[in-house]
Each structure stands twice: as structure tokens, then as C-alpha cells.
């Protein structure tokens, strides 16, 4: 077998074919199937874009209503899971919400007997994908409320996916502008090329494992601060900076200490992350001191990074303004990344379905760099 050495982190290496969408980093553009992701985020609901990702086309009004009804019917949690959810909710630290979600998804798959994707027909895999798309927000909100000593709330599909999510977290009907802002955020983050979590989901699926296992693998990968786990850290950094006049000194201190500046720089984009452009629009539309501070600090930090790291193209990424918008809409910081996961489970599901069409397991090689072998035993 011929082997080839891949670049570190597989950077730029094409490992699969996909029709779910693509990221064109030098242009600052990405799309879901044949549509601009930002156009979808501005004009279509999460349910309709989930239909696009899973079924392959945008729904007409009848299809949209039927798909939303199917998701609503799939959102009920089984009694066996509800019996242990409180113990899961009490585990770990406040910001370990994704670990709790991973546990709950694993339990759901076990309780309901999710079977191997290998040899399963598409309808069976699709049903399990929709089950997780529907239940992940319900599980995540229930775990959050139980941890706070509050009773879980059922979803309210009539509020739309974003409105229902905000309702399940707070117990209050959200302001229309908050539901619209969070809805735009959710749609914009459904998928984003072959991210680390998406690749994890596809590798797991390639072994023929069940859908819950693939999503658990994706959640575990997504929890890392270098991937999905950064919106709260970016806002924490904004709190530390406090005022625009402190931004450049703060950046110099962090860069001098070898630290990453959360909310800036992206593995693919060489321009401002288009998702950050969308969310900056929403932050400014919602207004207030936080939005004003964020815009001013963004300018100062970007200029400081350009001076300290010339040629690195460290522009604003999605996490920076995602944190601002979620804070403006009343989402607790420990739920920032879980909100991201509510959207991304749709993309993971679409990739799981696509991966089941390829019967080959993903099995790359590794280059051995240890001591020469064999050596005599001591």
C-alpha cells in the first residue's frame, strides 16, 4: 500500500466529497448546499434550513409544516431518561454543559436502542438523526434548569426553534428581536465545512456505529476551546479589557505570554469571518453599551494583532460577536457553547447521513517516529 505524509492537522488535505456545503476562506464566503449561508440566516428559519441540510432542498410551505411537525413529535424525552437526568445535571462544573449533554445523548441512544448505521436503510438513519436534532435542545435546556433547581420546560414549537430554545432556558417568552437574533445565529452555525467535530462524526459513522455514538464523538470534539468552546471565553476577554483604551495593552500582554486571543483568527478564513459580520449587524441592531464596547475593542484588537503578528490575518471570528449577541439576548454564559451545539447537531446529522453512503471505514496511517525497532528485550 502506498502511503503519503499529510500536513500537520490535515490542513488543506481533501479527505472526502460532500454536497452539504463548503467554506471558501480566501473569499470570506460559505454556503449550505447551493445557497449562501448568510442569505439563509437572514431569510429562512432553522427548521427550513435543517430540511435543506437533511433532505437536500429547501421546503415548500407544505413540506415546511410537515417537517416542523415531525421535529415537534420527535422532541419528547423518554421516562427512563427523565429518571436519571437530575443526576446528570448535578455532575461536573457549571461550564461542563457539553459533557452533560454528551452523557444524556449517550443514554438516549442506549435507552432507545439506536442501531448500527452499517447496513441500515436511509429512513432508519434519518429517523435517528431527526430524533437527536429535536431532542438536543430539549436535553440541554432541561439539564441547565435542573442544575439551577428549576423544573424542565417542554418545547414550544409555535415560537420557532430559536424562540422555543430561549423559552426552555428562561421560562419567559422571548422578545421578538431576541428570537430573531438567536435564530440568525443558529442558522449561520449549522455547518461549516469539515470542522474537527464534523470529521469526528464522520469517522465514527464510517465504522458503522450508531448515530448517537457519532454525535457523542462530535460533542466531545466540539467542547474544546479551540473549536466550539470559545464564545464564553471571548466575552470573558472583553470583560477583562473593559474599555477600548486598554485593548492594545491587553493584547500585547497576552501575545507576549504566548496566549491565544479568543475571538480572533480562524483556521480557514483570511478575512473577517462572515458569521462575525452577520452577528455584528445583530449586535448593533440590538444596541446597548456592550455592543458599542465590542465594536470599538474589535477595531483596537485587530490593529494590535496586525502590528504584533504581521502577515497572520487575525480577523474577528464567529465566537467574538456570538458571545455578545447571546449575552444581549439573556443566554447565560455557561450556555453559549451549548447554544452553538443546538445548531451544529443539524450539520452533524447531515454529514452522518452522507457518510453512510460510503461503506469504507476511514483508516489513515501514522508515521512512526520512535526508537528503531525491533530492539532486544532488556
Coordinates of C-alpha atoms in Angstrom, one line a residue:
X1 CA 0.0 0.0 0.0
X2 CA 1.3 3.4 -1.0
X3 CA 1.3 6.0 1.8
X4 CA 1.6 9.7 1.8
X5 CA 2.5 12.1 4.6
X6 CA -0.3 14.6 5.3
X7 CA 0.4 18.1 6.5
X8 CA 0.1 18.8 10.3
X9 CA -3.5 18.8 11.4
X10 CA -4.5 17.6 7.9
X11 CA -4.6 21.2 6.9
X12 CA -5.8 21.7 3.3
X13 CA -6.0 17.9 2.7
X14 CA -9.2 16.8 1.0
X15 CA -10.4 13.6 2.7
X16 CA -13.9 13.3 1.4
X17 CA -16.5 14.5 -1.1
X18 CA -19.6 16.3 0.2
X19 CA -22.7 18.1 -1.1
X20 CA -23.6 19.6 2.3
X21 CA -21.7 22.9 1.6
X22 CA -18.3 24.5 1.6
X23 CA -16.2 27.2 3.1
X24 CA -14.2 29.5 0.7
X25 CA -11.8 31.0 3.2
X26 CA -9.9 33.5 1.0
X27 CA -13.2 35.0 -0.2
X28 CA -14.8 35.1 3.3
X29 CA -17.8 33.1 2.0
X30 CA -19.5 29.8 2.9
X31 CA -22.6 28.1 1.8
X32 CA -25.1 25.3 2.7
X33 CA -25.7 23.2 -0.4
X34 CA -26.3 25.7 -3.2
X35 CA -27.3 28.7 -1.0
X36 CA -25.3 31.4 0.7
X37 CA -25.4 30.6 4.4
X38 CA -25.8 34.2 5.3
X39 CA -28.7 34.6 3.0
X40 CA -30.3 31.7 4.7
X41 CA -29.6 33.1 8.1
X42 CA -31.2 36.4 7.2
X43 CA -34.3 35.0 5.5
X44 CA -35.1 31.4 6.5
X45 CA -35.9 29.6 9.7
X46 CA -33.8 27.0 11.4
X47 CA -36.4 24.3 10.6
X48 CA -36.3 25.2 6.9
X49 CA -32.5 25.1 6.8
X50 CA -32.5 21.8 8.7
X51 CA -34.8 20.5 6.0
X52 CA -32.3 21.7 3.3
X53 CA -29.4 20.0 5.0
X54 CA -31.1 16.7 5.7
X55 CA -33.4 16.4 2.7
X56 CA -31.3 18.2 0.2
X57 CA -33.7 21.0 -0.8
X58 CA -35.5 24.0 0.8
X59 CA -39.1 23.0 1.6
X60 CA -42.2 24.5 0.1
X61 CA -44.8 25.6 2.7
X62 CA -46.4 22.2 3.0
X63 CA -43.1 20.4 3.4
X64 CA -42.0 23.1 5.9
X65 CA -45.1 22.5 8.0
X66 CA -44.8 18.7 7.8
X67 CA -41.1 18.8 8.7
X68 CA -41.7 21.1 11.7
X69 CA -44.4 18.8 12.9
X70 CA -42.1 15.8 12.6
X71 CA -39.4 17.5 14.7
X72 CA -42.0 18.5 17.3
X73 CA -43.2 14.9 17.6
X74 CA -39.6 13.7 18.0
X75 CA -38.8 16.1 20.9
X76 CA -40.4 14.2 23.7
X77 CA -37.9 12.6 26.2
X78 CA -38.4 9.0 27.4
X79 CA -39.4 8.4 31.0
X80 CA -36.3 6.3 31.6
X81 CA -34.1 9.2 30.7
X82 CA -36.0 11.7 32.8
X83 CA -35.5 9.5 35.8
X84 CA -31.7 9.9 35.7
X85 CA -31.4 13.4 34.2
X86 CA -31.2 15.1 37.6
X87 CA -28.1 13.1 38.5
X88 CA -26.5 14.0 35.2
X89 CA -27.5 17.7 35.7
X90 CA -25.7 17.8 39.1
X91 CA -22.4 16.5 37.7
X92 CA -19.3 18.5 36.9
X93 CA -18.7 22.2 36.8
X94 CA -21.1 24.9 35.6
X95 CA -19.3 25.3 32.3
X96 CA -19.2 21.5 31.7
X97 CA -22.6 21.6 30.0
X98 CA -21.4 19.8 26.9
X99 CA -20.1 16.9 28.9
X100 CA -23.6 16.6 30.5
X101 CA -25.1 16.8 27.0
X102 CA -22.8 14.1 25.7
X103 CA -23.8 11.8 28.6
X104 CA -27.5 12.4 28.0
X105 CA -27.2 11.8 24.3
X106 CA -25.4 8.5 25.0
X107 CA -28.1 7.5 27.5
X108 CA -30.9 8.3 25.0
X109 CA -29.2 6.2 22.3
X110 CA -28.8 3.3 24.7
X111 CA -32.4 3.5 26.0
X112 CA -33.9 3.7 22.6
X113 CA -31.6 1.1 21.1
X114 CA -30.0 3.1 18.3
X115 CA -28.6 0.5 16.0
X116 CA -25.5 0.4 13.7
X117 CA -25.7 2.7 10.7
X118 CA -23.8 0.0 8.7
X119 CA -26.4 -1.9 6.7
X120 CA -29.3 0.3 7.9
X121 CA -31.5 2.0 5.3
X122 CA -31.6 5.7 5.0
X123 CA -35.0 6.1 6.5
X124 CA -33.9 4.4 9.7
X125 CA -30.7 6.6 10.0
X126 CA -32.7 9.7 9.1
X127 CA -35.2 9.0 11.9
X128 CA -32.4 8.8 14.5
X129 CA -30.8 11.9 13.1
X130 CA -34.1 13.8 13.5
X131 CA -34.5 12.4 17.0
X132 CA -31.3 14.0 18.0
X133 CA -31.9 17.3 16.1
X134 CA -35.2 17.5 18.0
X135 CA -34.0 16.4 21.5
X136 CA -30.6 18.0 21.8
X137 CA -32.1 21.5 22.6
X138 CA -34.7 19.9 25.0
X139 CA -32.0 17.9 26.8
X140 CA -29.6 20.8 27.0
X141 CA -32.2 23.2 28.4
X142 CA -33.5 20.6 30.8
X143 CA -30.1 19.9 32.2
X144 CA -29.5 23.6 32.6
X145 CA -32.7 24.2 34.5
X146 CA -32.3 21.1 36.7
X147 CA -28.9 22.2 37.7
X148 CA -30.3 25.5 38.8
X149 CA -33.1 23.8 40.8
X150 CA -35.8 24.6 38.3
X151 CA -38.2 22.2 36.6
X152 CA -37.6 21.5 32.9
X153 CA -39.9 23.1 30.4
X154 CA -41.4 21.4 27.3
X155 CA -40.5 22.9 23.9
X156 CA -43.0 25.3 22.3
X157 CA -42.8 24.8 18.6
X158 CA -45.1 27.7 17.9
X159 CA -42.3 30.0 19.0
X160 CA -40.0 28.6 16.3
X161 CA -36.7 26.8 17.1
X162 CA -34.9 29.9 18.5
X163 CA -37.9 31.2 20.4
X164 CA -38.5 27.7 21.9
X165 CA -34.8 27.4 22.9
X166 CA -35.0 30.8 24.8
X167 CA -38.3 29.8 26.4
X168 CA -36.9 26.5 27.6
X169 CA -33.9 28.2 29.2
X170 CA -35.6 31.1 30.9
X171 CA -39.3 30.2 31.2
X172 CA -40.2 33.5 29.6
X173 CA -41.4 34.2 26.1
X174 CA -38.5 36.0 24.3
X175 CA -38.7 39.4 22.8
X176 CA -39.2 39.0 19.0
X177 CA -35.9 40.7 18.3
X178 CA -34.1 38.3 20.6
X179 CA -35.7 35.3 19.0
X180 CA -34.8 36.7 15.5
X181 CA -31.2 37.3 16.5
X182 CA -30.7 33.9 18.1
X183 CA -32.4 32.3 15.1
X184 CA -30.0 34.0 12.7
X185 CA -27.1 32.8 14.9
X186 CA -28.4 29.3 14.9
X187 CA -28.9 29.1 11.2
X188 CA -25.4 30.6 10.5
X189 CA -23.7 28.0 12.6
X190 CA -25.5 24.8 11.4
X191 CA -22.4 23.7 9.5
X192 CA -19.0 24.9 8.5
X193 CA -17.1 22.6 6.2
X194 CA -15.0 19.8 7.5
X195 CA -14.6 21.1 11.0
X196 CA -13.0 18.9 13.7
X197 CA -16.3 17.9 15.2
X198 CA -17.8 17.1 11.8
X199 CA -14.8 15.0 10.9
X200 CA -15.2 13.2 14.2
X201 CA -18.8 12.4 13.5
X202 CA -17.9 11.1 10.0
X203 CA -15.0 9.0 11.3
X204 CA -17.3 7.4 13.8
X205 CA -20.1 6.8 11.3
X206 CA -17.5 5.3 8.9
X207 CA -17.1 2.4 11.3
X208 CA -20.8 1.7 11.1
X209 CA -21.5 2.9 14.6
X210 CA -24.9 4.3 15.6
X211 CA -26.0 7.9 15.2
X212 CA -25.8 8.6 19.0
X213 CA -22.2 7.5 19.1
X214 CA -21.3 9.7 16.2
X215 CA -23.0 12.7 17.8
X216 CA -21.3 12.0 21.1
X217 CA -17.9 11.9 19.3
X218 CA -18.8 15.3 17.7
X219 CA -19.9 16.8 21.0
X220 CA -16.7 15.7 22.7
X221 CA -14.6 17.3 19.9
X222 CA -16.8 20.4 19.9
X223 CA -16.2 21.0 23.6
X224 CA -12.6 22.0 23.1
X225 CA -11.8 25.7 23.4
X226 CA -10.0 25.7 20.0
X227 CA -13.3 24.6 18.4
X228 CA -16.8 25.3 19.7
X229 CA -15.9 26.1 23.3
X230 CA -14.8 29.7 22.9
X231 CA -17.8 32.1 22.8
X232 CA -17.8 32.5 26.6
X233 CA -14.0 32.9 26.7
X234 CA -14.2 35.6 24.0
X235 CA -16.7 37.5 26.1
X236 CA -14.7 36.9 29.3
X237 CA -11.8 38.6 27.5
X238 CA -14.0 41.5 26.6
X239 CA -14.9 41.9 30.2
X240 CA -11.2 41.8 31.2
X241 CA -10.4 44.6 28.6
X242 CA -13.2 46.7 29.9
X243 CA -12.6 49.8 27.8
X244 CA -11.2 50.4 24.3
X245 CA -8.2 52.3 25.6
X246 CA -7.0 49.2 27.4
X247 CA -7.3 46.8 24.4
X248 CA -3.9 47.2 22.8
X249 CA -2.0 46.8 26.1
X250 CA -4.1 43.8 27.0
X251 CA -3.3 42.2 23.6
X252 CA 0.4 42.9 24.0
X253 CA 0.4 41.2 27.4
X254 CA -1.4 38.1 26.1
X255 CA 0.7 37.7 23.0
X256 CA 3.9 38.3 25.0
X257 CA 2.8 35.4 27.3
X258 CA 2.2 33.1 24.3
X259 CA -1.6 33.1 24.7
X260 CA -4.2 32.9 22.0
X261 CA -6.6 35.8 21.7
X262 CA -10.0 34.2 21.8
X263 CA -12.5 35.6 19.2
X264 CA -9.8 36.4 16.6
X265 CA -8.2 34.3 13.9
X266 CA -9.6 31.3 12.1
X267 CA -8.1 28.2 10.6
X268 CA -9.8 28.8 7.2
X269 CA -10.7 32.5 6.8
X270 CA -8.1 35.0 5.7
X271 CA -10.8 37.7 6.0
X272 CA -13.2 38.6 8.8
X273 CA -15.4 35.5 9.4
X274 CA -18.6 36.2 7.5
X275 CA -20.6 34.9 10.5
X276 CA -19.0 37.6 12.6
X277 CA -20.2 40.2 10.0
X278 CA -23.8 38.9 10.4
X279 CA -23.6 38.9 14.2
X280 CA -22.0 42.3 14.4
X281 CA -25.1 43.6 12.5
X282 CA -27.3 42.0 15.1
X283 CA -25.3 43.2 18.0
X284 CA -25.5 46.8 16.7
X285 CA -29.2 46.4 15.9
X286 CA -29.9 45.2 19.5
X287 CA -27.7 48.0 20.8
X288 CA -26.5 49.0 24.2
X289 CA -23.2 49.5 25.9
X290 CA -21.9 46.0 25.3
X291 CA -22.3 46.3 21.5
X292 CA -20.6 49.7 21.5
X293 CA -17.7 48.3 23.5
X294 CA -17.4 45.2 21.3
X295 CA -17.2 47.2 18.1
X296 CA -14.6 49.6 19.5
X297 CA -12.5 46.8 21.1
X298 CA -12.6 44.8 17.9
X299 CA -11.0 47.6 16.0
X300 CA -8.3 48.1 18.5
X301 CA -7.5 44.4 18.9
X302 CA -7.4 43.8 15.2
X303 CA -5.0 46.6 14.7
X304 CA -2.8 45.5 17.6
X305 CA -2.6 41.9 16.2
X306 CA -1.7 43.3 12.8
X307 CA 1.2 45.1 14.4
X308 CA 2.3 42.2 16.6
X309 CA 1.8 39.4 14.1
X310 CA 2.2 40.9 10.6
X311 CA 1.0 38.7 7.8
X312 CA -1.1 36.4 10.1
X313 CA -4.5 37.8 9.0
X314 CA -6.0 37.5 12.5
X315 CA -9.5 38.9 12.0
X316 CA -12.6 38.6 14.1
X317 CA -14.2 35.1 14.1
X318 CA -17.7 33.9 14.9
X319 CA -17.1 33.5 18.7
X320 CA -16.5 37.2 19.3
X321 CA -19.9 38.5 18.3
X322 CA -21.7 35.3 19.1
X323 CA -20.9 35.9 22.8
X324 CA -22.1 39.5 22.5
X325 CA -25.4 38.6 20.9
X326 CA -26.1 35.7 23.3
X327 CA -25.4 38.0 26.2
X328 CA -27.7 40.6 24.8
X329 CA -30.4 38.0 24.5
X330 CA -30.1 36.8 28.1
X331 CA -28.4 33.5 27.5
X332 CA -26.2 32.5 30.5
X333 CA -22.5 32.2 29.6
X334 CA -22.3 28.6 30.5
X335 CA -24.9 28.0 27.8
X336 CA -23.1 29.8 25.0
X337 CA -21.4 26.8 23.5
X338 CA -24.4 24.5 24.1
X339 CA -26.4 27.0 22.1
X340 CA -23.9 26.6 19.3
X341 CA -24.3 22.8 19.6
X342 CA -28.1 23.2 19.2
X343 CA -27.4 24.4 15.7
X344 CA -24.4 22.2 14.9
X345 CA -26.2 18.9 15.6
X346 CA -28.1 19.6 12.3
X347 CA -24.9 19.7 10.4
X348 CA -23.5 16.7 12.1
X349 CA -26.7 14.8 11.3
X350 CA -26.5 15.7 7.6
X351 CA -22.9 14.5 7.5
X352 CA -23.8 11.3 9.2
X353 CA -26.4 10.6 6.6
X354 CA -23.9 11.4 3.8
X355 CA -21.2 9.2 5.3
X356 CA -23.5 6.2 5.5
X357 CA -23.5 6.2 1.6
X358 CA -19.7 5.3 1.7
X359 CA -19.1 1.8 3.0
X360 CA -15.4 2.3 3.6
X361 CA -14.0 2.9 7.1
X362 CA -11.8 6.0 7.5
X363 CA -8.5 4.5 8.4
X364 CA -5.4 6.7 7.8
X365 CA -1.9 5.8 8.6
X366 CA 0.5 7.3 11.1
X367 CA 4.3 7.8 10.6
X368 CA 6.3 6.1 13.3
X369 CA 9.0 8.4 14.8
X370 CA 10.0 6.4 17.9
X371 CA 13.2 4.4 18.5
X372 CA 14.3 1.9 15.8
X373 CA 12.6 -1.4 16.1
X374 CA 12.9 -4.2 16.8
X375 CA 15.3 -4.0 19.8
X376 CA 16.2 -6.9 22.1
X377 CA 14.2 -7.1 25.3
X378 CA 16.1 -6.0 28.4

